Amino acid sequence: MMLLNPAIMALVMVSAVVCLMMLLASGFAVRVLLRWDIDSGSERQLRLERRTYLISTLLIWAFSFQLMSLLLFIYNAESMSGQFVGAMCATGVLNVNAWGWPTLFLKMGVFFSGAVWIALNYLDNQGYDYPLIRYKYLLLLAILPLVITELILQLLYFTNMDPNVITSCCGTLFSAQSEGVAAEVSGLSPSSMSLGFAFTGVMVISSGVWVALRGQNGWLFALLGSTAFIVALMSIVSFISLYIYEHPHHHCPFCILKSGHDYVGYILYVPLFIATALALSVGAVSPWRGISSLTPTIESIVPRLSWIAVMFFALFYLVATWSVWTSHLTMMEVWW
Amino acid sequence: MLYFLRKQKYLIDYTLSSLLRRKGKSLGLLAVYSMIVFMLASVTLFSHALRHEAGLMLQASPEIILQRMEAGRHAMIPADYLQRIGQLRGVKQKAGRLWGYYYDPAVKANYTIMTGGQSETPLTNIIIGTGIARARGLDVGDYLTLRSQNGEAFSFQISALLDDKSELVSADLLLMSPQAFRRVFNIPEGLYTDLVLSVRNPREVIKVVEKLTQLLPDTRPILRDEVLRTYDSVFSWRQGILFVLLTGSILAFVIFAWDKASGLSAEERREIGILKAVGWETADVMRMKFWEGMIISLTAFLIGYLAAYAHVFYASASLFEPVLKGWAVLYPQFRLTPFVDGLQLATLFFFSVLPYIVATIIPIWRTSIADPDAVMR
Amino acid sequence: MTIQLTNIKKAYNQGKPNEFWAIQGVSIDFEPNRVSCLKGASGSGKTTLLSMIGCLTRPTSGRILLGDRVISSLPERFLTEVRRHTFGFIFQRFNLIPGLSVLENIMLPAYPLGLPYTQLIASAKRLLKEFNLSAKADNPVEWLSGGEAQRVAICRALINDPQIVIADEPTANLDSKLSYEFMGLIDELQQSGKTILLTSHDSAVYDSVVVDRVVEMRDGIVLTDAG
């Protein structure tokens, strides 16, 4: 029944198409992995080299589609909130059954691994001897199960939607009184959470600047970047959203995307996601500087990517601080 | 970065000129592509606008409708139920309604008959929707005769036509006075079709409904929000069914696009060969072809979408008329309120542009890997 | 830039019944700033050899050094990179793209470099002037005579200022007067410091005084080498 909703049809179709494209690319990749011989000038080797163009194209498109489907997934959840009793926004719709949140997290996971793969692929294409070809295709084979799981989870999510079940929306899910991970995140003491938020912010930006200046130790930036990402998401639920809604108990991470709050969610999430994807890419790119054919490229792109990532992280932290600062909500008596 | 951007600009310039050089082929593709977008967009815009309209209409309707059930079927409700409800906290207004359907054998159509307020319509006057007026060739001042339940014929003078802005819902509407309604349908005083209650605070609706079901166990309350929810899902799956029906054409389009992208003429093949020989890389050719796809997709999307917009909002979705006429004889000549949203656009994109892109990836790659030394052989 | 070939072989349709070796072991050097001509019947492998030197295709085995860079094992992407900056090509059938103007045809090889448009136009116009084609700049290439088309092809070969110019059977579609003129242009190119590699079985080319060295090929091997 729900599968006949056009947006859901589109989402399922996109996931299926992405899966097919990934399978096709993986099939070619396996052939490349088995028969690759860069020193040979044989026609077979030439054919394989030409095939790498197809694999890259397929994957770049697949990952772009995946990104679009992440956005559509959230939009759609938002728009379906009218069809479920108790759902006021995307949170309620994601809560309709057990598969909603895992699907969302997997989509995010595929987005980040896709970003890393594209960075690695770009890097490999700059080396005249295809130095990373085995690693990048192995990474591709590792991403494939993620994409397939995502397709299955999403299908389970949409087929098990029952409009008669009363779902719980952001009001109950993110209230400190109830149980579960979401409630625990909301129940985290805002004062310690904001300290953690500030701390990871300072750490990630300084590590980014350090990597950008030194051009080394990208893994540190990637590690701190992903930590900062998780802490930032938790902080949005725990206290930033409160200031945006100017309501001491409204912890929803989606309602900030609505027009009523000046779409401030987009200015928070978009820089945060871009910055994290770039930080991860820096981490994936920088360990290969020892390979002589890649050294010049790495020396030029690691600082460049790091600076852009730092910029977006800074933008995120500025917007977050700004929305707390300008808020009319005073939590003085409530928290400390 | 600057070099990269300039390069993209040169590739776009080149692909534009090569599209223009092959006008016939490009226009053919563009026409089919726009057609697909047009069909999908018409369906989406139309059903979204209907849903929107229905939502607006329901906005004005009361929060709760109370129907009496008899053996599981809807029955007339006695007026004294209004007294039995008494004073409920939060209920702002309560009233009885009279309405029903009248089958007119002359045009083989059902009219929806509703009663206006007591004072509004004199006993012998009626107000009709423009759909009825068209079907029967009537105008203000003309007479319309209805046969009552017990065979008597009543003539009514038409005092006004309903505003055609709301024609979508009012085409088949006929308004008369409550007394006339009781005479035509032979309904005794003291009975209503249903009762309506308006509740000030939406949060109190559930409480009121709970009390109602205790007070009047033989009634069924219908909530406006529930109706809205049903409308939402009904409209979206109707649209879904149409999309499924259109899948065939989308698939045909995919094959067409694949064929166009892989069936290059000898001249085009030679052109790619020359480009590669003079120093274009495989990736450059692929990028050039990517821009070609983007230009075609964007143009087709724009043309198709604008045409659909005009079709739905200015031409009353006239292409759907034969389909919808099966459902209603009195097809409304309505004008919908234009209504566009992002989710709708994204969905359309996924159903038209994405299949095109996917269909052309492999053909484009095959074209682009042409041997650069081919032109020398 | 010296070109050194060591034991170059090239096979087509490898592993299939119609497998054939177009080049069967060629070792040869080309000095910079000289005009060399590969001579031989069609099928002798001279075009294949030129396309390997010109980075259009990769040898099946053997080693090609361009200056101090090994190009024989570079992937296509980098071969193209080298080719763009080092080689200019003049093809037997001119290979101009119909429908485009003379100017656009000349600028084609420069598009992937992403140079500023003003710079592109300026160098294209300068070349057109040098080859007496300024008046034809905006004409479609279909309107050109054979000699003009050839000169446009030369302009196109020179747009990225290559060090080495490769011409494959350049006079096959020209009458003897135009062939003679063409060799004059080749001479001018050499004066301006270019290295030139030609293939031909036209005596107007290989017997020309302009040519410094004639290499005769047959069945994929070098028969004689007279410089």
Coordinates of C-alpha atoms in Angstrom, one line a residue, chain C residues 59-206:
Chain C
P59 CA 53.3 -0.8 -27.7
T60 CA 52.6 -4.4 -26.7
S61 CA 56.2 -4.7 -25.6
G62 CA 59.4 -2.7 -25.8
R63 CA 60.4 0.7 -24.4
I64 CA 59.9 4.2 -25.8
L65 CA 61.9 7.1 -24.2
L66 CA 60.8 10.6 -24.9
G67 CA 63.6 12.8 -23.7
D68 CA 64.2 11.1 -20.3
R69 CA 60.7 10.0 -19.8
V70 CA 59.5 6.4 -20.4
I71 CA 56.2 6.7 -22.2
S72 CA 55.7 3.1 -23.3
S73 CA 54.0 2.0 -20.1
L74 CA 52.0 5.1 -19.4
P75 CA 48.2 4.7 -19.0
E76 CA 46.1 6.4 -21.7
R77 CA 45.3 9.4 -19.4
F78 CA 49.0 10.3 -19.1
L79 CA 49.8 9.5 -22.7
T80 CA 47.2 12.1 -23.7
E81 CA 48.7 14.5 -21.3
V82 CA 52.2 14.0 -22.9
R83 CA 50.7 14.1 -26.4
R84 CA 48.9 17.4 -25.9
H85 CA 52.0 19.2 -24.9
T86 CA 54.6 17.5 -27.1
F87 CA 53.0 16.5 -30.4
G88 CA 51.0 18.1 -33.2
F89 CA 49.3 15.8 -35.7
I90 CA 48.6 16.3 -39.4
F91 CA 46.4 13.5 -40.7
Q92 CA 46.1 12.0 -44.2
R93 CA 42.5 13.0 -44.6
F94 CA 42.9 16.3 -42.7
N95 CA 40.2 15.2 -40.3
L96 CA 38.6 18.6 -39.8
I97 CA 35.2 18.6 -38.1
P98 CA 32.5 19.7 -40.6
G99 CA 30.0 22.3 -39.4
L100 CA 32.6 24.0 -37.2
S101 CA 34.4 27.2 -38.4
V102 CA 38.0 27.2 -39.3
L103 CA 38.8 29.0 -36.1
E104 CA 36.9 26.5 -34.0
N105 CA 38.6 23.6 -35.7
I106 CA 42.0 25.1 -34.9
M107 CA 41.2 25.7 -31.3
L108 CA 39.9 22.1 -30.6
P109 CA 43.2 20.7 -29.3
A110 CA 43.5 23.5 -26.8
Y111 CA 40.0 23.2 -25.2
P112 CA 41.1 20.5 -22.6
L113 CA 43.9 22.7 -21.4
G114 CA 41.5 25.3 -20.1
L115 CA 43.5 28.4 -21.2
P116 CA 41.9 31.8 -21.2
Y117 CA 39.7 32.4 -24.2
T118 CA 41.5 35.6 -25.3
Q119 CA 44.8 33.7 -25.3
L120 CA 43.3 30.9 -27.3
I121 CA 41.9 33.2 -29.9
A122 CA 45.1 35.2 -30.1
S123 CA 47.3 32.2 -30.9
A124 CA 44.7 30.8 -33.3
K125 CA 44.6 34.1 -35.2
R126 CA 48.4 34.4 -35.2
L127 CA 48.6 31.0 -36.8
L128 CA 46.0 31.8 -39.4
K129 CA 47.8 34.9 -40.3
E130 CA 51.1 33.0 -40.7
F131 CA 49.4 30.5 -43.0
N132 CA 47.5 33.2 -45.0
L133 CA 44.1 32.0 -43.8
S134 CA 42.9 35.1 -41.9
A135 CA 40.2 35.8 -44.4
K136 CA 38.7 32.3 -43.9
A137 CA 38.7 32.3 -40.1
D138 CA 34.9 32.3 -39.7
N139 CA 34.1 30.1 -42.8
P140 CA 32.9 26.5 -42.2
V141 CA 35.6 24.1 -43.1
E142 CA 33.5 22.5 -45.9
W143 CA 34.1 25.6 -48.0
L144 CA 37.9 25.2 -48.1
S145 CA 40.0 23.9 -51.0
G146 CA 42.3 20.9 -50.4
G147 CA 45.3 23.1 -50.0
E148 CA 43.5 25.4 -47.5
A149 CA 42.2 22.4 -45.6
Q150 CA 45.7 21.1 -45.2
R151 CA 47.0 24.4 -44.0
V152 CA 44.1 24.6 -41.4
A153 CA 45.1 21.1 -40.3
I154 CA 48.7 22.3 -39.8
C155 CA 47.5 25.3 -37.8
R156 CA 45.5 22.9 -35.6
A157 CA 48.6 20.8 -35.1
L158 CA 50.5 23.8 -34.0
I159 CA 48.0 25.5 -31.6
N160 CA 49.5 24.0 -28.5
D161 CA 53.0 24.8 -29.7
P162 CA 54.3 21.2 -29.8
Q163 CA 58.0 20.3 -30.2
I164 CA 57.3 17.4 -32.5
V165 CA 55.1 17.5 -35.5
I166 CA 53.8 14.2 -36.9
A167 CA 52.3 14.0 -40.4
D168 CA 50.8 10.8 -41.7
E169 CA 50.8 10.6 -45.5
P170 CA 50.3 14.4 -45.7
T171 CA 50.4 14.6 -49.4
A172 CA 48.1 11.7 -50.3
N173 CA 45.2 14.1 -51.1
L174 CA 47.2 16.9 -52.7
D175 CA 48.4 17.5 -56.3
S176 CA 52.1 17.7 -57.0
K177 CA 52.1 21.5 -56.8
L178 CA 50.5 21.6 -53.4
S179 CA 52.7 18.7 -52.2
Y180 CA 55.7 20.8 -53.2
E181 CA 54.3 23.8 -51.2
F182 CA 53.6 21.5 -48.3
M183 CA 57.3 20.5 -48.1
G184 CA 58.1 24.2 -48.1
L185 CA 56.0 24.6 -45.0
I186 CA 57.7 21.6 -43.4
D187 CA 61.0 23.3 -44.0
E188 CA 59.7 26.5 -42.3
L189 CA 58.6 24.4 -39.3
Q190 CA 62.0 22.9 -39.0
Q191 CA 63.6 26.3 -39.2
S192 CA 61.5 27.3 -36.3
G193 CA 63.0 24.5 -34.2
K194 CA 60.4 21.7 -34.5
T195 CA 61.2 18.0 -34.9
I196 CA 59.2 16.5 -37.8
L197 CA 58.2 12.9 -38.4
L198 CA 56.5 12.0 -41.7
T199 CA 55.2 8.8 -43.3
S200 CA 54.8 8.6 -47.0
H201 CA 55.1 6.5 -50.1
D202 CA 55.1 9.6 -52.2
S203 CA 58.5 10.4 -53.8
A204 CA 57.7 14.1 -53.7
V205 CA 58.1 13.7 -49.9
Y206 CA 60.9 11.2 -49.3

